[in-house]
PDB file of C-alpha atoms in Angstrom:
ATOM      1  CA  MET A   1      70.030  99.774 119.830  1.00  0.00           C
ATOM      2  CA  GLN A   2      73.441  98.680 118.603  1.00  0.00           C
ATOM      3  CA  LEU A   3      76.557 100.194 120.075  1.00  0.00           C
ATOM      4  CA  ARG A   4      79.280 101.073 117.607  1.00  0.00           C
ATOM      5  CA  HIS A   5      82.868 100.574 118.580  1.00  0.00           C
ATOM      6  CA  ARG A   6      84.696 103.861 118.563  1.00  0.00           C
ATOM      7  CA  LYS A   7      88.060 103.923 116.928  1.00  0.00           C
ATOM      8  CA  LYS A   8      90.995 104.703 119.149  1.00  0.00           C
ATOM      9  CA  LEU A   9      94.672 105.416 118.705  1.00  0.00           C
ATOM     10  CA  PRO A  10      96.943 102.358 118.736  1.00  0.00           C
ATOM     11  CA  PRO A  11      99.188 101.874 121.765  1.00  0.00           C
ATOM     12  CA  PHE A  12     101.700 104.772 121.894  1.00  0.00           C
ATOM     13  CA  GLY A  13      99.562 106.664 119.350  1.00  0.00           C
ATOM     14  CA  LYS A  14      98.940 109.629 121.644  1.00  0.00           C
ATOM     15  CA  GLU A  15     102.688 110.175 121.969  1.00  0.00           C
ATOM     16  CA  LEU A  16     103.038 109.926 118.172  1.00  0.00           C
ATOM     17  CA  ALA A  17     100.362 112.615 117.740  1.00  0.00           C
ATOM     18  CA  GLU A  18     102.385 114.920 119.997  1.00  0.00           C
ATOM     19  CA  LYS A  19     105.628 114.149 118.179  1.00  0.00           C
ATOM     20  CA  LEU A  20     104.020 114.847 114.796  1.00  0.00           C
ATOM     21  CA  GLN A  21     103.212 118.367 116.033  1.00  0.00           C
ATOM     22  CA  SER A  22     106.759 118.997 117.262  1.00  0.00           C
ATOM     23  CA  ASP A  23     109.621 120.765 115.478  1.00  0.00           C
ATOM     24  CA  ASN A  24     111.356 117.437 114.898  1.00  0.00           C
ATOM     25  CA  PRO A  25     108.689 114.865 113.931  1.00  0.00           C
ATOM     26  CA  PRO A  26     109.728 111.257 113.280  1.00  0.00           C
ATOM     27  CA  TRP A  27     110.461 110.368 109.661  1.00  0.00           C
ATOM     28  CA  LEU A  28     109.733 106.681 110.237  1.00  0.00           C
ATOM     29  CA  VAL A  29     107.037 104.954 112.261  1.00  0.00           C
ATOM     30  CA  ILE A  30     107.564 101.351 113.288  1.00  0.00           C
ATOM     31  CA  VAL A  31     104.491  99.221 113.940  1.00  0.00           C
ATOM     32  CA  CYS A  32     105.444  96.279 116.162  1.00  0.00           C
ATOM     33  CA  ILE A  33     103.266  93.176 115.988  1.00  0.00           C
ATOM     34  CA  GLY A  34     103.719  89.656 117.283  1.00  0.00           C
ATOM     35  CA  ARG A  35     105.901  88.148 119.975  1.00  0.00           C
ATOM     36  CA  ASP A  36     107.371  90.664 122.433  1.00  0.00           C
ATOM     37  CA  CYS A  37     105.905  93.644 120.522  1.00  0.00           C
ATOM     38  CA  TRP A  38     105.678  95.924 123.586  1.00  0.00           C
ATOM     39  CA  ARG A  39     109.364  95.455 124.454  1.00  0.00           C
ATOM     40  CA  ARG A  40     110.399  95.942 120.813  1.00  0.00           C
ATOM     41  CA  ALA A  41     108.354  99.156 120.548  1.00  0.00           C
ATOM     42  CA  ARG A  42     109.968 100.591 123.676  1.00  0.00           C
ATOM     43  CA  HIS A  43     113.399  99.686 122.286  1.00  0.00           C
ATOM     44  CA  TRP A  44     112.681 101.509 118.995  1.00  0.00           C
ATOM     45  CA  GLN A  45     111.443 104.554 120.908  1.00  0.00           C
ATOM     46  CA  LYS A  46     114.961 105.134 122.250  1.00  0.00           C
ATOM     47  CA  ASN A  47     115.877 106.435 118.784  1.00  0.00           C
ATOM     48  CA  PRO A  48     114.788 110.111 118.627  1.00  0.00           C
ATOM     49  CA  SER A  49     114.270 110.144 114.837  1.00  0.00           C
ATOM     50  CA  VAL A  50     111.627 107.378 114.777  1.00  0.00           C
ATOM     51  CA  TRP A  51     108.581 106.346 116.782  1.00  0.00           C
ATOM     52  CA  ALA A  52     107.054 102.933 117.437  1.00  0.00           C
ATOM     53  CA  LEU A  53     103.457 101.837 117.831  1.00  0.00           C
ATOM     54  CA  VAL A  54     102.058  98.482 118.927  1.00  0.00           C
ATOM     55  CA  MET A  55      99.477  96.585 116.899  1.00  0.00           C
ATOM     56  CA  PRO A  56      97.941  93.963 119.199  1.00  0.00           C
ATOM     57  CA  ALA A  57      97.616  90.816 117.056  1.00  0.00           C
ATOM     58  CA  SER A  58      94.334  89.952 118.762  1.00  0.00           C
ATOM     59  CA  GLU A  59      92.647  93.115 117.419  1.00  0.00           C
ATOM     60  CA  SER A  60      91.759  94.393 113.961  1.00  0.00           C
ATOM     61  CA  PRO A  61      93.783  97.294 112.547  1.00  0.00           C
ATOM     62  CA  LEU A  62      90.444  98.761 111.421  1.00  0.00           C
ATOM     63  CA  GLY A  63      89.675  99.518 115.071  1.00  0.00           C
ATOM     64  CA  PHE A  64      92.462 102.084 115.276  1.00  0.00           C
ATOM     65  CA  ILE A  65      93.077 105.597 113.988  1.00  0.00           C
ATOM     66  CA  TRP A  66      96.373 105.472 112.087  1.00  0.00           C
ATOM     67  CA  GLN A  67      98.121 108.866 111.907  1.00  0.00           C
ATOM     68  CA  VAL A  68     100.506 107.824 109.159  1.00  0.00           C
ATOM     69  CA  ALA A  69      99.685 110.145 106.244  1.00  0.00           C
ATOM     70  CA  ALA A  70     102.855 110.847 104.213  1.00  0.00           C
ATOM     71  CA  LEU A  71     105.016 108.783 106.612  1.00  0.00           C
ATOM     72  CA  TYR A  72     107.223 105.787 105.967  1.00  0.00           C
ATOM     73  CA  ILE A  73     106.154 102.720 107.929  1.00  0.00           C
ATOM     74  CA  LEU A  74     108.116  99.646 108.978  1.00  0.00           C
ATOM     75  CA  ILE A  75     106.076  96.701 110.220  1.00  0.00           C
ATOM     76  CA  ASP A  76     108.322  94.902 112.707  1.00  0.00           C
ATOM     77  CA  TRP A  77     106.677  91.442 112.462  1.00  0.00           C
ATOM     78  CA  ASP A  78     107.597  88.666 114.868  1.00  0.00           C
ATOM     79  CA  LEU A  79     106.032  85.255 115.414  1.00  0.00           C
ATOM     80  CA  GLY A  80     102.309  85.083 116.099  1.00  0.00           C
ATOM     81  CA  PRO A  81     100.324  86.972 113.470  1.00  0.00           C
ATOM     82  CA  THR A  82      99.594  85.228 110.190  1.00  0.00           C
ATOM     83  CA  HIS A  83     100.634  86.433 106.754  1.00  0.00           C
ATOM     84  CA  LYS A  84      96.959  87.304 106.129  1.00  0.00           C
ATOM     85  CA  GLN A  85      96.875  89.540 109.237  1.00  0.00           C
ATOM     86  CA  ILE A  86     100.024  91.345 108.095  1.00  0.00           C
ATOM     87  CA  ILE A  87      98.638  91.985 104.610  1.00  0.00           C
ATOM     88  CA  HIS A  88      95.434  93.346 106.185  1.00  0.00           C
ATOM     89  CA  LEU A  89      97.532  95.712 108.340  1.00  0.00           C
ATOM     90  CA  VAL A  90      99.508  96.836 105.259  1.00  0.00           C
ATOM     91  CA  LYS A  91      96.279  97.637 103.396  1.00  0.00           C
ATOM     92  CA  VAL A  92      94.866  99.625 106.327  1.00  0.00           C
ATOM     93  CA  LEU A  93      98.091 101.654 106.636  1.00  0.00           C
ATOM     94  CA  LEU A  94      98.180 102.389 102.892  1.00  0.00           C
ATOM     95  CA  VAL A  95      94.545 103.526 102.909  1.00  0.00           C
ATOM     96  CA  ALA A  96      95.419 105.764 105.892  1.00  0.00           C
ATOM     97  CA  GLY A  97      97.896 107.540 103.625  1.00  0.00           C
ATOM     98  CA  ALA A  98     101.269 105.950 104.380  1.00  0.00           C
ATOM     99  CA  GLU A  99     103.937 106.923 101.852  1.00  0.00           C
ATOM    100  CA  GLN A 100     105.409 103.425 101.934  1.00  0.00           C
ATOM    101  CA  VAL A 101     104.995 100.310 104.074  1.00  0.00           C
ATOM    102  CA  THR A 102     107.870  97.873 104.542  1.00  0.00           C
ATOM    103  CA  VAL A 103     107.274  94.500 106.193  1.00  0.00           C
ATOM    104  CA  ARG A 104     110.222  92.997 108.058  1.00  0.00           C
ATOM    105  CA  PRO A 105     109.755  89.444 109.366  1.00  0.00           C
ATOM    106  CA  CYS A 106     112.084  89.431 112.402  1.00  0.00           C
ATOM    107  CA  TRP A 107     112.674  85.694 112.615  1.00  0.00           C
ATOM    108  CA  VAL A 108     113.985  85.341 109.048  1.00  0.00           C
ATOM    109  CA  ASP A 109     117.692  84.989 108.340  1.00  0.00           C
ATOM    110  CA  ILE A 110     118.051  87.288 105.332  1.00  0.00           C
ATOM    111  CA  ASN A 111     121.356  85.629 104.453  1.00  0.00           C
ATOM    112  CA  GLU A 112     119.469  82.451 103.512  1.00  0.00           C
ATOM    113  CA  PRO A 113     117.906  82.193 100.030  1.00  0.00           C
ATOM    114  CA  ALA A 114     114.274  83.280  99.719  1.00  0.00           C
ATOM    115  CA  PHE A 115     113.667  81.204  96.580  1.00  0.00           C
ATOM    116  CA  GLU A 116     114.642  77.734  95.484  1.00  0.00           C
ATOM    117  CA  TYR A 117     114.800  76.349  91.940  1.00  0.00           C
ATOM    118  CA  ASP A 118     112.682  73.208  91.419  1.00  0.00           C
ATOM    119  CA  ALA A 119     113.301  71.651  87.990  1.00  0.00           C
ATOM    120  CA  SER A 120     110.431  69.191  88.507  1.00  0.00           C
ATOM    121  CA  ARG A 121     107.818  71.982  88.293  1.00  0.00           C
ATOM    122  CA  PRO A 122     106.390  73.518  85.085  1.00  0.00           C
ATOM    123  CA  VAL A 123     108.759  75.961  83.359  1.00  0.00           C
ATOM    124  CA  ASN A 124     106.978  79.144  84.511  1.00  0.00           C
ATOM    125  CA  CYS A 125     106.702  77.929  88.142  1.00  0.00           C
ATOM    126  CA  ARG A 126     110.192  76.635  88.919  1.00  0.00           C
ATOM    127  CA  TRP A 127     111.295  79.385  91.317  1.00  0.00           C
ATOM    128  CA  VAL A 128     109.545  78.608  94.608  1.00  0.00           C
ATOM    129  CA  GLN A 129     109.477  80.950  97.607  1.00  0.00           C
ATOM    130  CA  ILE A 130     110.754  79.017 100.644  1.00  0.00           C
ATOM    131  CA  ARG A 131     110.728  81.672 103.371  1.00  0.00           C
ATOM    132  CA  GLU A 132     109.218  85.043 104.191  1.00  0.00           C
ATOM    133  CA  GLN A 133     111.132  88.034 102.916  1.00  0.00           C
ATOM    134  CA  ILE A 134     111.248  91.771 103.400  1.00  0.00           C
ATOM    135  CA  MET A 135     108.524  93.342 101.265  1.00  0.00           C
ATOM    136  CA  ILE A 136     108.036  96.993 100.330  1.00  0.00           C
ATOM    137  CA  TYR A 137     104.623  98.350  99.356  1.00  0.00           C
ATOM    138  CA  PRO A 138     104.444 101.824  97.759  1.00  0.00           C
ATOM    139  CA  GLY A 139     101.834 104.317  98.876  1.00  0.00           C
ATOM    140  CA  LEU A 140      98.588 104.415  96.936  1.00  0.00           C
ATOM    141  CA  LYS A 141      99.419 107.778  95.331  1.00  0.00           C
ATOM    142  CA  ARG A 142     102.591 106.391  93.795  1.00  0.00           C
ATOM    143  CA  ARG A 143     100.949 103.132  92.805  1.00  0.00           C
ATOM    144  CA  ASN A 144      98.363 105.066  90.808  1.00  0.00           C
ATOM    145  CA  GLY A 145     101.072 106.989  88.970  1.00  0.00           C
ATOM    146  CA  ASP A 146     100.648 110.224  90.924  1.00  0.00           C
ATOM    147  CA  VAL A 147     104.033 111.099  92.396  1.00  0.00           C
ATOM    148  CA  SER A 148     103.123 114.638  93.360  1.00  0.00           C
ATOM    149  CA  ALA A 149     103.347 115.655  96.980  1.00  0.00           C
TER     150      ALA A 149
END
C-alpha cells in the first residue's frame, strides 16, 4: 500500500485563509522564497493590506494548497532557489488561479542594465540578458484572451 502525501497550506497559509474571509482581505500576497524568507515574510506581514507566505525552497510548490484565486502575487525571491524552481512556482500559482504573478529577484540592482549589446553575435541575437530582472506573468484567463471577471 502506497501512502499519498496530503497537500497542506504553505507556512502562514492558515492566517491567509482567515484574512481572505475578513471584511478587509489582502489585495496582494507575497510569497517569500530563498535566503531569510521567514524574516522577510514576517516583515511584509506588518503591512495590513498585504499578506506573506513562505515557500520552503527544499519542497515542491505542488505539495501545497495555494489560496490565490483572483489575487495578485509577488514572489519575493532571494538567493538559494534556482530560476527553474521559480518558474515552477509561477506555473503552480497561475494554475491555482492567481490574477498575476510578479517575480522580484531581491539581490538585483534594478538601476543596472538588464541587457547588453554584443555586436559580435548574429544580428537577431545581439541583445544579451546579463542579470535577472523583474518579470510579470498574467493570469491564465487573461493570457487566453478572456478578461472577464
